[in-house]
XYZ file of N, CA, C and O in Angstrom:
540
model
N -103.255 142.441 38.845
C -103.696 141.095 38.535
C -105.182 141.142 38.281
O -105.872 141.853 39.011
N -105.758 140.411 37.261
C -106.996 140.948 36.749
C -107.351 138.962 36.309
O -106.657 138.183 35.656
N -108.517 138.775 36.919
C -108.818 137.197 36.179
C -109.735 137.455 35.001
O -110.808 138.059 35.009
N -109.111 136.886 33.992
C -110.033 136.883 33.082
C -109.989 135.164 32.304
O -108.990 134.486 32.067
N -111.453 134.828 32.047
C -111.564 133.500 31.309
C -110.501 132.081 32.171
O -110.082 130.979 31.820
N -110.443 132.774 33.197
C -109.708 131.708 34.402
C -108.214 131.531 34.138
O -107.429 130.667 34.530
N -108.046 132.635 33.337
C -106.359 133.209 33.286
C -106.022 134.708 34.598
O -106.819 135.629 34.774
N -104.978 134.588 35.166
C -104.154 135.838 35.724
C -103.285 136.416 34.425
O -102.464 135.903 33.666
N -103.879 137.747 34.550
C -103.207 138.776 33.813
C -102.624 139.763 34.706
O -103.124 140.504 35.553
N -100.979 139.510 34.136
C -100.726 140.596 35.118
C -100.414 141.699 34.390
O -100.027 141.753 33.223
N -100.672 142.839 35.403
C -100.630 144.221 35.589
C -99.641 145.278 35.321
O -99.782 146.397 35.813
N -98.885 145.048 34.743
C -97.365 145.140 34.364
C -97.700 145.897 32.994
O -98.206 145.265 32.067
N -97.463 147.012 32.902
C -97.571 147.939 31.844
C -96.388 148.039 31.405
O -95.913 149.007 31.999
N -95.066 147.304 30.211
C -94.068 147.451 30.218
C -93.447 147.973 28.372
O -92.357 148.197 27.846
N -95.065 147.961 27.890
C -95.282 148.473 26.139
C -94.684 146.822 25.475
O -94.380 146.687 24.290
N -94.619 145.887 26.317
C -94.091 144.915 24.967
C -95.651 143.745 24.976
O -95.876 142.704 24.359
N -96.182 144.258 25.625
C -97.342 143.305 25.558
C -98.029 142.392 26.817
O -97.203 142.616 27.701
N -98.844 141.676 27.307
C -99.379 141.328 28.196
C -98.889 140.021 28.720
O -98.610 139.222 27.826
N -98.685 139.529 30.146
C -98.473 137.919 30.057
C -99.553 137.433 31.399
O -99.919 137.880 32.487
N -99.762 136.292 30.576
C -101.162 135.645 31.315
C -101.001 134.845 31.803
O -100.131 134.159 31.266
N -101.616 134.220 33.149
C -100.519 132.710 33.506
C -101.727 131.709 33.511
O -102.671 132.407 33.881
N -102.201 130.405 33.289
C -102.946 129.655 33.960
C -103.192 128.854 35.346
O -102.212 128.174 35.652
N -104.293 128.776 36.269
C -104.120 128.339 37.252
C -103.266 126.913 37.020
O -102.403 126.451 37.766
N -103.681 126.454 35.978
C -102.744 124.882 36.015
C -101.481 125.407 36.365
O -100.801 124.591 36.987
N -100.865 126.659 36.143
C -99.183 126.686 36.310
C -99.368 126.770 37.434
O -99.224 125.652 37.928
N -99.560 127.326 37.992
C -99.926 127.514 39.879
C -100.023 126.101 40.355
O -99.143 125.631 41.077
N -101.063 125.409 39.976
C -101.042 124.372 40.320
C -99.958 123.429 40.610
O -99.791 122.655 41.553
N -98.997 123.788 39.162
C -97.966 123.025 39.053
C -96.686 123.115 39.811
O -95.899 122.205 40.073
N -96.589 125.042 40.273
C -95.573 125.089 41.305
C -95.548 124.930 42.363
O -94.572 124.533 42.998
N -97.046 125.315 42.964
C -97.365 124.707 44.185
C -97.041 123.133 44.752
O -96.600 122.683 45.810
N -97.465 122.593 43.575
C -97.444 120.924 44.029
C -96.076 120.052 43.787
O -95.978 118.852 44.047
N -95.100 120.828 43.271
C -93.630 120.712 42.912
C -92.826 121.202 44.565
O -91.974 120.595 45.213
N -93.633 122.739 44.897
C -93.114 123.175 46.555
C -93.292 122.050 47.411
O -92.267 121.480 47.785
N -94.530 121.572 47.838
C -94.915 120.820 48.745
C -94.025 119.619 48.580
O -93.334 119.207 49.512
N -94.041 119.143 47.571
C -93.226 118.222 47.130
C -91.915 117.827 47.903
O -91.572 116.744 48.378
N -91.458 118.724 47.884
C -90.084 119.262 47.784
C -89.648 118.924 49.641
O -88.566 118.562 50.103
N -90.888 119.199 50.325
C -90.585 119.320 51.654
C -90.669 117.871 52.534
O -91.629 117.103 52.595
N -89.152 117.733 53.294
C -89.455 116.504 54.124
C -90.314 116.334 55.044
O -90.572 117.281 55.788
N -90.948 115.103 55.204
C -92.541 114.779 55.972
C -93.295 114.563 54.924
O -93.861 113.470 54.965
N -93.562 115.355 53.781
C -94.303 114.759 52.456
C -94.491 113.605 52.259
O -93.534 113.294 51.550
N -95.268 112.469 52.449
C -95.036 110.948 51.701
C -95.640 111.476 50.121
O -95.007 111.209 49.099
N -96.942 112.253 50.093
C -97.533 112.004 48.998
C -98.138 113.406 48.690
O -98.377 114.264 49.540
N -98.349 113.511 47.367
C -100.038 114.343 47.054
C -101.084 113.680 46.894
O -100.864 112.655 46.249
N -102.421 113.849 47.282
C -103.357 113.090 46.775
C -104.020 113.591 45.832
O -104.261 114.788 45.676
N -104.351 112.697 45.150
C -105.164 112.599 43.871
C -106.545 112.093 43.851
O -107.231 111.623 44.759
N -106.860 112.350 42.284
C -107.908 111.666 42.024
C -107.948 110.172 41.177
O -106.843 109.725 40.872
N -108.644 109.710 40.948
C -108.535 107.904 40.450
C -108.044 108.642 38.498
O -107.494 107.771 37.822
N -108.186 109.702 37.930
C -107.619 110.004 37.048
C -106.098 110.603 36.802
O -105.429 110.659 35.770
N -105.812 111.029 38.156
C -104.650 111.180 38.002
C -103.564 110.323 38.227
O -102.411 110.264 37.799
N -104.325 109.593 39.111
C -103.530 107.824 39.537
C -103.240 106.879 37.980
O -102.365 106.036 37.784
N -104.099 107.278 37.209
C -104.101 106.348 35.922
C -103.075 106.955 35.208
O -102.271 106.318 34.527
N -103.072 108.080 35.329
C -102.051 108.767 34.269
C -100.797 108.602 34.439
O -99.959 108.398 33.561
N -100.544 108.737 36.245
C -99.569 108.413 36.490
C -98.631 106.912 36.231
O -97.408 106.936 36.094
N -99.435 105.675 36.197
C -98.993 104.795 36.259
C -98.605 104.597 34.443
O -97.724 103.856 34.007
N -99.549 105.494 33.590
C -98.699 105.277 32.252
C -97.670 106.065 32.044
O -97.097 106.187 30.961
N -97.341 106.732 33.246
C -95.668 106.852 32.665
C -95.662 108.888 33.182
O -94.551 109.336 33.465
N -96.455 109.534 33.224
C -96.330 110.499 32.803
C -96.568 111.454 34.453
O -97.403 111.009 35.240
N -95.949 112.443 34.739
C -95.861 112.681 35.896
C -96.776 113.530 36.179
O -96.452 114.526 35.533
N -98.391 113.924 37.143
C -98.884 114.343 37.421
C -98.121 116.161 38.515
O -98.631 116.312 39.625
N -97.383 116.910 38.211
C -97.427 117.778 39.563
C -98.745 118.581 40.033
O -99.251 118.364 41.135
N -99.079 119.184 39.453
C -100.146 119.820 39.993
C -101.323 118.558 40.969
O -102.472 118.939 41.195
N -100.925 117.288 41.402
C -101.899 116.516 42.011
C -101.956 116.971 43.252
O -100.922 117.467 43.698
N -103.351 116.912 44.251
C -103.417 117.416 45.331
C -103.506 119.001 45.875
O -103.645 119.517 46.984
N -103.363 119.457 44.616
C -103.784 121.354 44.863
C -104.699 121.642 44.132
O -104.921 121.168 43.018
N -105.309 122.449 44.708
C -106.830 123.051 44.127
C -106.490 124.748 44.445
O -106.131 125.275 45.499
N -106.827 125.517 42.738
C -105.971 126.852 43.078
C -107.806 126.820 42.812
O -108.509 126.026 42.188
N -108.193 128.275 43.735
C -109.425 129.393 43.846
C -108.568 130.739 43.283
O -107.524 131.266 43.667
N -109.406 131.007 42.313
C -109.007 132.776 42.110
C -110.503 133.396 42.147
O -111.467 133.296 41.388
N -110.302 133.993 43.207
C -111.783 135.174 43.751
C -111.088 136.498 43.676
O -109.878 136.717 43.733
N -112.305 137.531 43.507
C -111.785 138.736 44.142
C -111.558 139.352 45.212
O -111.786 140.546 45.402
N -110.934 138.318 46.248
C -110.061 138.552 47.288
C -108.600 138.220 47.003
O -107.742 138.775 47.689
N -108.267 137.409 46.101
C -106.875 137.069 45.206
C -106.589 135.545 45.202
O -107.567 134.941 44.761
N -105.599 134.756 45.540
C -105.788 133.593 45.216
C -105.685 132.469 46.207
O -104.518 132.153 46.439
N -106.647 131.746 46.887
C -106.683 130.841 47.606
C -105.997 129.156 46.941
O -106.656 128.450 46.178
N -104.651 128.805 47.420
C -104.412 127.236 47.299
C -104.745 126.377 48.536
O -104.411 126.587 49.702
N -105.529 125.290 47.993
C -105.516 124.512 49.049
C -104.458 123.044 48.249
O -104.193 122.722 47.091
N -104.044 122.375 49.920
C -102.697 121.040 48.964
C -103.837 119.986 50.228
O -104.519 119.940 51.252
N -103.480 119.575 49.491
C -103.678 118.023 50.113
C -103.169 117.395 49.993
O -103.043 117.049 48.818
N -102.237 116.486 51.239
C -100.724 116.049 51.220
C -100.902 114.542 52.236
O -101.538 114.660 53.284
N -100.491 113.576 51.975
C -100.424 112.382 53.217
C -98.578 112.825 53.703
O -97.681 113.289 53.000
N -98.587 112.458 55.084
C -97.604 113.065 55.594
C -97.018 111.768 56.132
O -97.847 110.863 56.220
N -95.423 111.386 56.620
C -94.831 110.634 56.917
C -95.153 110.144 58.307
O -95.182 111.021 59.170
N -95.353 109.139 58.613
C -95.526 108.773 60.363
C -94.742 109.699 61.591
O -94.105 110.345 60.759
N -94.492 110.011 62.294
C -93.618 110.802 63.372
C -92.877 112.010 63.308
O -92.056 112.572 64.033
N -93.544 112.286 61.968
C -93.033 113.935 61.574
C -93.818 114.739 62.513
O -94.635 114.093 63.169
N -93.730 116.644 62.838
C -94.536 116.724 63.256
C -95.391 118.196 62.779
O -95.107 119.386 62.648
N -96.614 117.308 62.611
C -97.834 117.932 61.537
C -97.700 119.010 61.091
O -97.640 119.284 59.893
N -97.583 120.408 62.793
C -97.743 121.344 62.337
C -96.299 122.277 61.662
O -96.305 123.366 61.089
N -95.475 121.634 61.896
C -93.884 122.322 61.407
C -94.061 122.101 59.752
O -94.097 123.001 58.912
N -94.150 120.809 59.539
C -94.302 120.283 57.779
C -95.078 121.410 57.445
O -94.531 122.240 56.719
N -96.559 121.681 57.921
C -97.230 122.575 56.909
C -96.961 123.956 56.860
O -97.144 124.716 55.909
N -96.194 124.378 58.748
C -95.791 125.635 58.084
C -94.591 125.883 56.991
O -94.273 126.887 56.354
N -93.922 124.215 57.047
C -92.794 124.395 55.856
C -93.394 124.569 54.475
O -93.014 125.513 53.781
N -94.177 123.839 54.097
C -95.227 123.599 52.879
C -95.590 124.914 52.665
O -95.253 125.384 51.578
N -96.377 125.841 53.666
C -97.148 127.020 53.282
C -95.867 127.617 52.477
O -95.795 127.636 51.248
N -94.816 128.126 53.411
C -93.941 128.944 52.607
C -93.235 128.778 52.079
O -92.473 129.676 51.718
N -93.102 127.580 51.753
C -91.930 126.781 50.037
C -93.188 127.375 49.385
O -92.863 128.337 48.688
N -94.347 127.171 49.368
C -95.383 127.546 47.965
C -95.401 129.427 47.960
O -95.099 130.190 47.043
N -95.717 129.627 48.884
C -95.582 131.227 48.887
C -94.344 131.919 48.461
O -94.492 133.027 47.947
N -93.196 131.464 48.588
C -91.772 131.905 48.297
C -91.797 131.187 46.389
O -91.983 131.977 45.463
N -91.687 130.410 46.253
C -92.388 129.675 44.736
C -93.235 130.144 43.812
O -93.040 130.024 42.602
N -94.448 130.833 44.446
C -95.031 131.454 43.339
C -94.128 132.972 43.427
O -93.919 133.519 42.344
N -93.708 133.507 44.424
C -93.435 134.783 44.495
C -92.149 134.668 43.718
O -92.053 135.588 42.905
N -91.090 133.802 43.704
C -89.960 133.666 42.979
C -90.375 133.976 41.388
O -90.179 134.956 40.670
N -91.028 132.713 41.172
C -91.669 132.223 39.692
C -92.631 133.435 38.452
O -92.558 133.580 37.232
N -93.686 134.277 39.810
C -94.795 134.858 39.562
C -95.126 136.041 39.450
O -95.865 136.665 38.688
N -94.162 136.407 40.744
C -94.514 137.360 41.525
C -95.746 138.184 42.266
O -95.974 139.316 42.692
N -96.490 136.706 42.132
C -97.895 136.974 42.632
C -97.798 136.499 44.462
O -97.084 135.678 45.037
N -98.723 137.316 44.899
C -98.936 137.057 46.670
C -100.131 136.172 46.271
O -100.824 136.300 45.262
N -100.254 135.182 47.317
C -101.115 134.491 47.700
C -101.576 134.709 49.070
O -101.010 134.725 50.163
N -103.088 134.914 48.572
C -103.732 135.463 50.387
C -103.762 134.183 51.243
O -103.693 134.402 52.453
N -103.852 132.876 50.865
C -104.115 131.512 51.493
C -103.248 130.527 50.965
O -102.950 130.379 49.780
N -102.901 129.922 51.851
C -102.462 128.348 51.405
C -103.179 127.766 52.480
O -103.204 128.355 53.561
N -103.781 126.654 52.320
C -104.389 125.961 53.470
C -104.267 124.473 53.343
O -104.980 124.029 52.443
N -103.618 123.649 53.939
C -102.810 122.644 54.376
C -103.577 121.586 54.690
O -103.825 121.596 55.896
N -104.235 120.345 53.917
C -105.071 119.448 54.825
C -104.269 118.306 54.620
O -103.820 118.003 53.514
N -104.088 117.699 55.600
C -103.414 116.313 55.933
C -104.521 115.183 55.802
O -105.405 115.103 56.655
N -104.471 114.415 54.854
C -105.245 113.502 54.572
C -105.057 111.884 54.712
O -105.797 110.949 54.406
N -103.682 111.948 55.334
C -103.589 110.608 55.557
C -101.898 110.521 56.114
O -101.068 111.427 56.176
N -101.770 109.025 56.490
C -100.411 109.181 57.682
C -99.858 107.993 56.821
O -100.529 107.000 56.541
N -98.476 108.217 56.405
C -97.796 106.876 55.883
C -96.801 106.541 56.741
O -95.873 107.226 57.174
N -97.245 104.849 57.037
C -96.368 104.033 57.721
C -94.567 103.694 57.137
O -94.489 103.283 55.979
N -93.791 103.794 57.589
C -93.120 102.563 57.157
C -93.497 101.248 56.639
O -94.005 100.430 57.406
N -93.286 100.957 55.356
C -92.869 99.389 55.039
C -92.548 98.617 55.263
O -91.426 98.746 55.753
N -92.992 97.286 55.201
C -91.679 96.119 55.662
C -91.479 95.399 55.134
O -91.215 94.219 55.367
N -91.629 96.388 53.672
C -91.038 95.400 52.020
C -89.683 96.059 52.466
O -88.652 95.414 52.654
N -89.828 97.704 52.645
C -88.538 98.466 52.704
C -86.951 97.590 53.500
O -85.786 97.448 53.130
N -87.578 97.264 54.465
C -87.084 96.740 55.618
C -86.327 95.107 54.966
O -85.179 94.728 55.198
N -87.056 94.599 54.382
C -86.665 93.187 53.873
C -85.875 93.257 52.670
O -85.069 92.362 52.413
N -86.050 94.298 51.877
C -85.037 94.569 50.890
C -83.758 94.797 51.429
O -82.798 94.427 50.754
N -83.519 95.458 52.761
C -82.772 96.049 53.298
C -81.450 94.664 53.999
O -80.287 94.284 53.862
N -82.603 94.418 54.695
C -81.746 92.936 55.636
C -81.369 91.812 54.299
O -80.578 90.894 54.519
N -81.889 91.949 53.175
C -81.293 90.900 52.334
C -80.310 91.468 51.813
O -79.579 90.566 51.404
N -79.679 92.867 51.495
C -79.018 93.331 50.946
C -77.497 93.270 51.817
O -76.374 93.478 51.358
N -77.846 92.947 53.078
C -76.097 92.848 53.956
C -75.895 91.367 54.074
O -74.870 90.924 54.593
């Protein structure tokens, strides 16, 4: 694995030619893993990705920030998590849905995933009132 111009090139000498990945794809499987895992309420974003989202178009990569150094590749997620889940089980679920994900997808190791919980989502009590009107 070799970074060049903020592409991964991998290393794979196979005579048919080279394949390069962008961190956005990383981005994108990572934040599809996390996703994926119960306790998740959210990814967080930025006020541009909030806009995009609301015209229609689905942000995944929101809430991960990929680092490629020459130590290899650091993700950090930033995730709001469900009320009474508990913290530290979700993120060790999170770390290795993304680590098993890129390794499926990539076959790249990731030296870091690092997990920040940025916020706690309540229950609703729109949820709740939709609910009792519906019986």
């Amino acid at each position: 694995m070799k970074e060049t111009n903020n592409l991964l090139e991998m290393n794979e000498n196979n005579g048919l030619g080279k394949v390069e990945i962008a961190p956005e794809v990383i981005e994108v499987i990572a934040g599809i893993a996390a996703s994926e895992i119960e306790g998740v309420a959210s990814m967080r974003g930025n006020f541009a990705a909030g806009v995009v989202e609301r015209l229609g178009k689905k942000n995944h990569g929101k809430g991960v920030k990929v680092e490629l150094n020459d130590d290899g590749i650091v993700i950090e997620v930033y995730c709001v998590m469900i009320f009474g889940v508990s913290i530290p089980t979700v993120a060790q679920k999170i770390q290795d849905n993304i680590r098993q994900a890129l390794l499926n997808m990539t076959a790249l190791e990731v030296n870091e995933v690092n997990i920040h919980v940025v916020g706690v989502q309540f229950e609703s009590k729109t949820q709740d009132v939709d609910i009792d009107q519906e019986m």
